[in-house]
PDB file of C-alpha atoms in Angstrom:
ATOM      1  CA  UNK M1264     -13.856 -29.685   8.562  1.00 56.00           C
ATOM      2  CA  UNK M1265     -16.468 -27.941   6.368  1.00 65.00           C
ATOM      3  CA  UNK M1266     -17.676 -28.317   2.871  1.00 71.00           C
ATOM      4  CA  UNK M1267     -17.850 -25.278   0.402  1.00 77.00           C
ATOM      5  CA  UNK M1268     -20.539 -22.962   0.968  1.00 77.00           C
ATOM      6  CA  UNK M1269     -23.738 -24.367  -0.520  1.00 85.00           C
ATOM      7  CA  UNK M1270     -22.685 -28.227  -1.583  1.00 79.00           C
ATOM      8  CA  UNK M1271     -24.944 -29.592   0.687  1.00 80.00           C
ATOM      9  CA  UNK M1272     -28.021 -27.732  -0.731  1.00 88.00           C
ATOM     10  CA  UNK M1273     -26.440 -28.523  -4.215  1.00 85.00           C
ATOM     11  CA  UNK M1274     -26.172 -32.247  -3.408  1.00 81.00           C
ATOM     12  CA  UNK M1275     -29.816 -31.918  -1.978  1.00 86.00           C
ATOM     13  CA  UNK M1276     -31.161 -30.395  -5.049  1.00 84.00           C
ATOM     14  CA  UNK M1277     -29.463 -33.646  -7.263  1.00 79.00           C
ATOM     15  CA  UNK M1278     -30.511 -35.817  -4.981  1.00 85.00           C
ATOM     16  CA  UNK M1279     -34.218 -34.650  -4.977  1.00 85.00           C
ATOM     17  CA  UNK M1280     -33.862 -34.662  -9.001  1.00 78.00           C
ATOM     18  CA  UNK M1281     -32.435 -38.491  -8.829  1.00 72.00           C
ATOM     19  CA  UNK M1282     -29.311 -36.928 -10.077  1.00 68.00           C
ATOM     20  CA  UNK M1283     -26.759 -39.652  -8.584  1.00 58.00           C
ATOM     21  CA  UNK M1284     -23.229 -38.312  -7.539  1.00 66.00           C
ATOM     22  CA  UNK M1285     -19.677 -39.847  -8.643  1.00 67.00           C
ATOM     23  CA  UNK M1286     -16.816 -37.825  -6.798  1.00 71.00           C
ATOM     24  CA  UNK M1287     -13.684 -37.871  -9.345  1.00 68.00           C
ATOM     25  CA  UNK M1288     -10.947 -36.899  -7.591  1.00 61.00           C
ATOM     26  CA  UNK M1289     -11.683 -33.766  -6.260  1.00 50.00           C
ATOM     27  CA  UNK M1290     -14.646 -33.501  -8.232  1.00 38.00           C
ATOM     28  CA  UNK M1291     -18.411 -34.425  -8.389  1.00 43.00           C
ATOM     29  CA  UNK M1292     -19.511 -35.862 -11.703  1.00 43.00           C
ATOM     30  CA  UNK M1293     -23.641 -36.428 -11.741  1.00 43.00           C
ATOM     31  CA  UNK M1294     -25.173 -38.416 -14.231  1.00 40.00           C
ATOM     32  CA  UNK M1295     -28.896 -37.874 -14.847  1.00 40.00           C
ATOM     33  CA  UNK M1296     -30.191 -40.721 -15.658  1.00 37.00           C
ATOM     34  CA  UNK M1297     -34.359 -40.211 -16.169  1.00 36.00           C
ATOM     35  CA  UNK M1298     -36.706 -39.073 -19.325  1.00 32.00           C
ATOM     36  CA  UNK M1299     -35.536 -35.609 -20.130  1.00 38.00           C
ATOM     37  CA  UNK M1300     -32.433 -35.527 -17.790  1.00 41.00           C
ATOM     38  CA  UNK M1301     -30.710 -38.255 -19.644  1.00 41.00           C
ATOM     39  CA  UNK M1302     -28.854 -36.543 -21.698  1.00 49.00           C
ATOM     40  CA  UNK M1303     -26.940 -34.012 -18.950  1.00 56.00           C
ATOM     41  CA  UNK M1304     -24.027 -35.052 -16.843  1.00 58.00           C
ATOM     42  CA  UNK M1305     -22.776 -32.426 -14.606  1.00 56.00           C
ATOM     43  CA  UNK M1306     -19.026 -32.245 -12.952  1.00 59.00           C
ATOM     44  CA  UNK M1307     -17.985 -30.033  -9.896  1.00 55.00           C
ATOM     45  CA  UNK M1308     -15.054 -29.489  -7.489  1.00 51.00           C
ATOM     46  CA  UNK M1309     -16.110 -30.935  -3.725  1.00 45.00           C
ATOM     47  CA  UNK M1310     -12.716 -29.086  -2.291  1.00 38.00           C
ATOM     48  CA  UNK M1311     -12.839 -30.802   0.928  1.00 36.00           C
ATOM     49  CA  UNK M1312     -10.288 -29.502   2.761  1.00 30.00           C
ATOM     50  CA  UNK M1313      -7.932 -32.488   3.700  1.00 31.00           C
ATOM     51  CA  UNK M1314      -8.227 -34.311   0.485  1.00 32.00           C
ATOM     52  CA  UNK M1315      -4.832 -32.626  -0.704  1.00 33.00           C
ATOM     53  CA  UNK M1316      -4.321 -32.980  -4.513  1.00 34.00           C
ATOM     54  CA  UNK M1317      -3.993 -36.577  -3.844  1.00 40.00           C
ATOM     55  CA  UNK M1318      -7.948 -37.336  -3.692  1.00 51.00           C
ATOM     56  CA  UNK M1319      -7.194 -40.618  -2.166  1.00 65.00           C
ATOM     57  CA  UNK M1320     -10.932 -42.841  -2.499  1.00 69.00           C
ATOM     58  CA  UNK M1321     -10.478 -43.993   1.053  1.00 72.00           C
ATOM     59  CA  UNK M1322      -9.906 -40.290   2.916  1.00 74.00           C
ATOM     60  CA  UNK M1323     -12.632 -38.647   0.677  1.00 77.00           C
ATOM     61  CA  UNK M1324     -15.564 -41.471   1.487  1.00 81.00           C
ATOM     62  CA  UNK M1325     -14.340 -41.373   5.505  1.00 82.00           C
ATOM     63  CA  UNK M1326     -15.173 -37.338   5.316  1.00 80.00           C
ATOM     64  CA  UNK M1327     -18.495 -37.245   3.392  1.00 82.00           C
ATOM     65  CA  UNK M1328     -19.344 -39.723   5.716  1.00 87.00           C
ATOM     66  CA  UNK M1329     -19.090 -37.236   8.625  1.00 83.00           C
ATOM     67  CA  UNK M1330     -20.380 -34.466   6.501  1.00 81.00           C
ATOM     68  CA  UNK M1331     -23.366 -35.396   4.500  1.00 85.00           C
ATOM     69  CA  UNK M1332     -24.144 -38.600   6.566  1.00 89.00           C
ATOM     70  CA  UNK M1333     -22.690 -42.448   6.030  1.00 90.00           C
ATOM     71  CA  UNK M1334     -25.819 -43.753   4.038  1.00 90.00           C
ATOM     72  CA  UNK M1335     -25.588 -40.844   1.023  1.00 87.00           C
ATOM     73  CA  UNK M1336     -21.922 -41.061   1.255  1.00 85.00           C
ATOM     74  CA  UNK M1337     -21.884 -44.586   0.645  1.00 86.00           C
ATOM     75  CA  UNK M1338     -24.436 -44.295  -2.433  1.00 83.00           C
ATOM     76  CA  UNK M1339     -22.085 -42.230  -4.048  1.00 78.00           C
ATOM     77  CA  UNK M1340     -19.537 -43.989  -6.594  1.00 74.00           C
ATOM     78  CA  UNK M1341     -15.565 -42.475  -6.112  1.00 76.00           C
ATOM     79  CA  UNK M1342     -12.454 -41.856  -8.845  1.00 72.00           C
ATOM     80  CA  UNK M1343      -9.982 -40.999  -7.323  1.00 74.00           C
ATOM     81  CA  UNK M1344      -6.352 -41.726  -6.643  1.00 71.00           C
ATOM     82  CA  UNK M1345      -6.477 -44.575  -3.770  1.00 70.00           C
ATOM     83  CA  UNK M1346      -4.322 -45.971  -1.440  1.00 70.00           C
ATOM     84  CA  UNK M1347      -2.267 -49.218  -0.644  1.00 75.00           C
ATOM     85  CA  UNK M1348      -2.055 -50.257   3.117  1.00 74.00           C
ATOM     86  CA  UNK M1349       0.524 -52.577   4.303  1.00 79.00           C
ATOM     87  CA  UNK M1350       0.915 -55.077   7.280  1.00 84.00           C
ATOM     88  CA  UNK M1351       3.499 -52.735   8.643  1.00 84.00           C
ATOM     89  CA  UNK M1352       1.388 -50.289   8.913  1.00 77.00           C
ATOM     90  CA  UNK M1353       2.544 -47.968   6.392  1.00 78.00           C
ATOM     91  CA  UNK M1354       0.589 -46.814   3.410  1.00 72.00           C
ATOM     92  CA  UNK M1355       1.376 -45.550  -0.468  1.00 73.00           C
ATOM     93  CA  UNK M1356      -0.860 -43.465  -2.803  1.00 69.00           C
ATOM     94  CA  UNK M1357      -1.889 -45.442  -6.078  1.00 72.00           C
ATOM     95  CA  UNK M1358      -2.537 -42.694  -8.433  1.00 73.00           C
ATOM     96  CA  UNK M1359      -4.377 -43.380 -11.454  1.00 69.00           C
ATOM     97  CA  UNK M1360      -2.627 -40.913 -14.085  1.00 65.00           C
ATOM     98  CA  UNK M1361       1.121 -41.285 -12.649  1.00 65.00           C
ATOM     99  CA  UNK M1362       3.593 -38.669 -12.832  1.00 54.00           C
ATOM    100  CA  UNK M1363       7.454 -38.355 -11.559  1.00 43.00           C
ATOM    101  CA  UNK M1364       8.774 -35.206  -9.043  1.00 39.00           C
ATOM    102  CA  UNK M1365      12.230 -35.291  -9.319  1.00 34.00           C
ATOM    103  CA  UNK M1366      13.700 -32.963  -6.429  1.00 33.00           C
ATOM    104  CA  UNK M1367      16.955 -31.173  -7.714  1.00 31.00           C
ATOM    105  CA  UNK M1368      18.896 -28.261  -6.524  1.00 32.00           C
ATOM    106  CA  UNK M1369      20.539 -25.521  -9.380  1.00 35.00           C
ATOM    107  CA  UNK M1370      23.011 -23.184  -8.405  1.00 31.00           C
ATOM    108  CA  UNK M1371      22.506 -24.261  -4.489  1.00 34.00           C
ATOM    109  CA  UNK M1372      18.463 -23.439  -4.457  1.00 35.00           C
ATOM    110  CA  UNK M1373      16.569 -26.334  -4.181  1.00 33.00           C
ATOM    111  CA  UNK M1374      13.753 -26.457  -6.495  1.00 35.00           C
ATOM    112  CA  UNK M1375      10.890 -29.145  -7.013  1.00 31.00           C
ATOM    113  CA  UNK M1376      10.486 -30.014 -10.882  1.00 34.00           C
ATOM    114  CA  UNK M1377       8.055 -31.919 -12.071  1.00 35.00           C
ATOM    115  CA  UNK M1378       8.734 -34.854 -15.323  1.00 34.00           C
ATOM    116  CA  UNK M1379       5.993 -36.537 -16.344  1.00 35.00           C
ATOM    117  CA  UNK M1380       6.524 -39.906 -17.607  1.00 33.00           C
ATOM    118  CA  UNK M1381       4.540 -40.802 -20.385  1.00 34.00           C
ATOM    119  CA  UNK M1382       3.040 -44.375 -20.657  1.00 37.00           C
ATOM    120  CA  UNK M1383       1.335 -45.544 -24.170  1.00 34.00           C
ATOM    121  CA  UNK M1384      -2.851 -45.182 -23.016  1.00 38.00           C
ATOM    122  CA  UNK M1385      -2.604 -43.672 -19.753  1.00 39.00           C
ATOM    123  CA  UNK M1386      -3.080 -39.930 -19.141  1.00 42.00           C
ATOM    124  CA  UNK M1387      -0.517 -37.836 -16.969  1.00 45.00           C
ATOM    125  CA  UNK M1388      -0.956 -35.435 -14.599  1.00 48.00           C
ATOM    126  CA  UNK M1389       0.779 -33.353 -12.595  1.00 50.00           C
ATOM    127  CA  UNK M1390      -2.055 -33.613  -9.808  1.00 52.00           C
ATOM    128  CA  UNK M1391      -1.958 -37.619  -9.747  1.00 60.00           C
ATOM    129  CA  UNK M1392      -5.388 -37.975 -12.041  1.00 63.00           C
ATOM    130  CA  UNK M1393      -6.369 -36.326 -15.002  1.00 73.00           C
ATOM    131  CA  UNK M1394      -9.671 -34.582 -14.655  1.00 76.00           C
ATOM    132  CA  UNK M1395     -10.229 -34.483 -18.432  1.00 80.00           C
ATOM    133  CA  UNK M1396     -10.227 -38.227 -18.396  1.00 79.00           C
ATOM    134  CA  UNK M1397     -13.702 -38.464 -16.121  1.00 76.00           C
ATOM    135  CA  UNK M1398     -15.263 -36.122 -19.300  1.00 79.00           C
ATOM    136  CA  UNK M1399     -13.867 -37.560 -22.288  1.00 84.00           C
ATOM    137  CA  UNK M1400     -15.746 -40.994 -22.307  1.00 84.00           C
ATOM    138  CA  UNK M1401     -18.838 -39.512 -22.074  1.00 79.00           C
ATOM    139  CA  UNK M1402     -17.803 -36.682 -25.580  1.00 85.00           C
ATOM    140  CA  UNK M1403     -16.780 -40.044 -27.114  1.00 89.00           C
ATOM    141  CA  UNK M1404     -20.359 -41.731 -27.165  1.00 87.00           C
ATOM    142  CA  UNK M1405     -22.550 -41.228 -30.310  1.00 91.00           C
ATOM    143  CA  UNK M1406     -24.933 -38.941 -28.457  1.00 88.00           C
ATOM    144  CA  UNK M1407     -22.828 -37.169 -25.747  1.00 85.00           C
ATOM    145  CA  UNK M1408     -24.541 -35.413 -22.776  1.00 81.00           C
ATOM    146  CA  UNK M1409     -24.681 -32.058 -22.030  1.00 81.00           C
ATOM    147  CA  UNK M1410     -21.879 -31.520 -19.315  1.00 83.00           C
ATOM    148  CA  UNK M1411     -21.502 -28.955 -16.679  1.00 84.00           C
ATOM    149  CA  UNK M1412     -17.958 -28.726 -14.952  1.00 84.00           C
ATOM    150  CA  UNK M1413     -17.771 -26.678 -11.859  1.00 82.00           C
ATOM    151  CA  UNK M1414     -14.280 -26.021 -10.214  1.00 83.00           C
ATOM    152  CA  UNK M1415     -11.952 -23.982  -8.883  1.00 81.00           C
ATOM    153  CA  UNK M1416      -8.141 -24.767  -9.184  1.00 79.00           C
ATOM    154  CA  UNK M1417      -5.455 -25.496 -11.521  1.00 79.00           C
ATOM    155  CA  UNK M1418      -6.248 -28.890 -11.207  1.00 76.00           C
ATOM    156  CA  UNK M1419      -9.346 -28.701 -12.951  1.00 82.00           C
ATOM    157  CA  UNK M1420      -7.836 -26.996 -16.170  1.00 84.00           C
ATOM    158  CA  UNK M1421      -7.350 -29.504 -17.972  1.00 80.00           C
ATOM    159  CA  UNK M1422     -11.123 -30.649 -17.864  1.00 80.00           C
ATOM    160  CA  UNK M1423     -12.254 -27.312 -18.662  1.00 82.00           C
ATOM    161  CA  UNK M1424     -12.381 -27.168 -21.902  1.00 86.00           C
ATOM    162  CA  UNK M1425     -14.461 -30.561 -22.569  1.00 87.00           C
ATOM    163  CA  UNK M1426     -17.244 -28.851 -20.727  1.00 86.00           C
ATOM    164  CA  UNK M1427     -20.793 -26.974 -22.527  1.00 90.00           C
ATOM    165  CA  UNK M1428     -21.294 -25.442 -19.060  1.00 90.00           C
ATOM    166  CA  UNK M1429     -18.196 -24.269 -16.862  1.00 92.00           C
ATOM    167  CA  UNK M1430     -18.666 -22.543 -13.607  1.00 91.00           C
ATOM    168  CA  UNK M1431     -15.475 -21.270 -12.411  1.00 93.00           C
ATOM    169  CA  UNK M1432     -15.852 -21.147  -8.652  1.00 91.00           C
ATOM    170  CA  UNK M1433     -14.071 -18.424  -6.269  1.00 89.00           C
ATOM    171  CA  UNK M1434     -12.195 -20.067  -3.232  1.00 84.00           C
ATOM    172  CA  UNK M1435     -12.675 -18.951   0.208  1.00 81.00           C
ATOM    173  CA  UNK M1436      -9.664 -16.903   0.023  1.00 85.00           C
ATOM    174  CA  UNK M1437     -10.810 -14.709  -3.221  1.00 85.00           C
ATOM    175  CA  UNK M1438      -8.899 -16.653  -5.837  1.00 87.00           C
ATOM    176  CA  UNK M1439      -9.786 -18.069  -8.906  1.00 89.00           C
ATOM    177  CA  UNK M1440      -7.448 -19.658 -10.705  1.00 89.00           C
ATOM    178  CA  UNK M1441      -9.702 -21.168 -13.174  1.00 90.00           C
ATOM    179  CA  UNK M1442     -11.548 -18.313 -13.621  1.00 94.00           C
ATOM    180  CA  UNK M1443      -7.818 -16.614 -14.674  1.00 93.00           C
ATOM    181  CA  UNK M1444      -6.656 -19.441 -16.893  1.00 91.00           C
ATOM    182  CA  UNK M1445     -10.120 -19.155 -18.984  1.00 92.00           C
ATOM    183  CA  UNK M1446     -10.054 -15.816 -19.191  1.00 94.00           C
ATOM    184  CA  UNK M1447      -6.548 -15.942 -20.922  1.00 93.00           C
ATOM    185  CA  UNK M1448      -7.831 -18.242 -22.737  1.00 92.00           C
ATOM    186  CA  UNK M1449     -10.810 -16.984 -23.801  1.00 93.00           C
ATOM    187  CA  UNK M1450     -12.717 -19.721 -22.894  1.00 93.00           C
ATOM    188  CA  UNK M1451     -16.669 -18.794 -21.818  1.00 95.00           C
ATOM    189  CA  UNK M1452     -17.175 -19.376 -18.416  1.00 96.00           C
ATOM    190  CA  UNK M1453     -19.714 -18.683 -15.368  1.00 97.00           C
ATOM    191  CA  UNK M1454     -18.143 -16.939 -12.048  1.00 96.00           C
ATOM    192  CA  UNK M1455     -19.602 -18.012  -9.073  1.00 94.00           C
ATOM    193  CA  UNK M1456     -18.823 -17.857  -5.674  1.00 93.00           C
ATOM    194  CA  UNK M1457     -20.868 -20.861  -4.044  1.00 91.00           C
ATOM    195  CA  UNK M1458     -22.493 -24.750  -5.467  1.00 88.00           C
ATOM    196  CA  UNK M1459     -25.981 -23.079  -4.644  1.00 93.00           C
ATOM    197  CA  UNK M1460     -25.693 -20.424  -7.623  1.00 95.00           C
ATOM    198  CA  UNK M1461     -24.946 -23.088  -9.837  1.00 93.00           C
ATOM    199  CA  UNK M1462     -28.620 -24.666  -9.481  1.00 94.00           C
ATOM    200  CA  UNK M1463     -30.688 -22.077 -11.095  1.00 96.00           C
ATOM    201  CA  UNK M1464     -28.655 -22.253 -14.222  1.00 94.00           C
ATOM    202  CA  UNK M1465     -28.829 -26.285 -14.470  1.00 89.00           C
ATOM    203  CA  UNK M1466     -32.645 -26.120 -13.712  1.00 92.00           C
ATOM    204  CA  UNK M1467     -33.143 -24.279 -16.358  1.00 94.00           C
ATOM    205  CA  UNK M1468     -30.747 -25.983 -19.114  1.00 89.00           C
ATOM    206  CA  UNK M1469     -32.213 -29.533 -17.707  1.00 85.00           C
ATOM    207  CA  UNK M1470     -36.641 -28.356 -17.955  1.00 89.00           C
ATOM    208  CA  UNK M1471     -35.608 -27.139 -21.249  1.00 92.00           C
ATOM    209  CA  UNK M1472     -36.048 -23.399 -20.577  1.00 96.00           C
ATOM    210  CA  UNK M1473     -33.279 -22.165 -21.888  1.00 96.00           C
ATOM    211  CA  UNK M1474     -30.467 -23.516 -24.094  1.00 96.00           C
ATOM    212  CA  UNK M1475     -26.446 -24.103 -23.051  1.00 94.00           C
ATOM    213  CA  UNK M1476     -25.816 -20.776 -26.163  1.00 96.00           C
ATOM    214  CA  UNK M1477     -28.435 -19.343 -24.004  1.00 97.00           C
ATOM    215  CA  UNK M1478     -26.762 -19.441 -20.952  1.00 96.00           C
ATOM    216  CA  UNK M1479     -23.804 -19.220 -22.273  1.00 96.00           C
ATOM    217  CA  UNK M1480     -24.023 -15.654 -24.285  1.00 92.00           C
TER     218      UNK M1480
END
């Protein structure tokens, strides 16, 4: 079990900059919460292998803990799906933006199709939690925060777009999926191919050297 190539130096780096860490799903959000940093949040993609698209709380604190240590795992805050265990033994996931997979077979080729249910107030996803929703509170306030997104998936799309700064990281395999859906988009994004290339360009945004246009151009 490994963590992408350069989280650990990119958690370091927050955590040396008292940037605390709140895993959302899949994702990292990192609220900066001193003098000049208070008005950045940042957001990233952990892609720990076995978390699935489920992200269940539970499963994602139990592998930090092995891989960054029980004590920082434990400081950091998790939204994710989670899960509810029974006496029997047997489990089921609690996700927090429900959708419906109906399972259906046209013309004898058995397809999975996805219908999302909508319910008044509460996002839907196809991935279980809508990523946009860990953004959108903080565009809402009377003095947002600069935010950073960083991911890598299709599962991140729909948070893309609420970001200033989005990083659209390659996956071990060469993909990018994000990196494709902005481009046909045309939404600006940064390419990277590792969290550690990602903490030049918040250093710089966060000491006030160069603006998010800046970076952005």
């Amino acid at each position: 079990m490994k963590l992408d190539p350069g989280f650990k130096q990119f958690y370091q780096w927050c955590k040396d900059h008292d940037i605390p860490f709140i895993i959302v799903s899949r994702q990292v959000v990192l609220h900066q919460s001193n003098w000049r940093r208070s008005h950045t949040i940042s957001i990233c993609d952990v892609t720990v292998r076995l978390l699935l698209c489920s992200g269940m709380a539970p499963l994602i604190r139990a592998i930090l803990s092995a891989l960054i240590g029980e004590q920082d795992a434990n400081e950091i805050e998790i939204i994710a799906n989670d899960v509810t265990l029974f006496d029997d033994g047997k489990w089921d996931i609690k996700y927090r933006h429900p959708s419906r997979y109906v399972l259906c077979a046209p013309l004898g080729q058995a397809q999975l199709s996805r219908t999302h249910i909508h319910q008044p107030g509460i996002a839907n996803s196809g991935f279980g939690h809508d990523k946009s929703q860990a953004i959108l509170p903080y565009r809402r306030l009377e003095k947002p925060p600069t935010i950073f997104f960083l991911g890598d998936g299709v599962s991140d799309i729909s948070a893309a777009r609420w970001a200033d700064v989005l990083f659209a990281k390659q996956k071990p395999n060469g993909e990018n999926d994000l990196a494709t859906y902005c481009k046909r988009e045309g939404i600006k994004h940064l390419e990277i191919t590792e969290f550690s290339q990602a903490i030049p360009i918040l250093s710089s945004i966060v000491n006030g050297e160069k603006s998010v246009a800046e970076v952005m151009a």
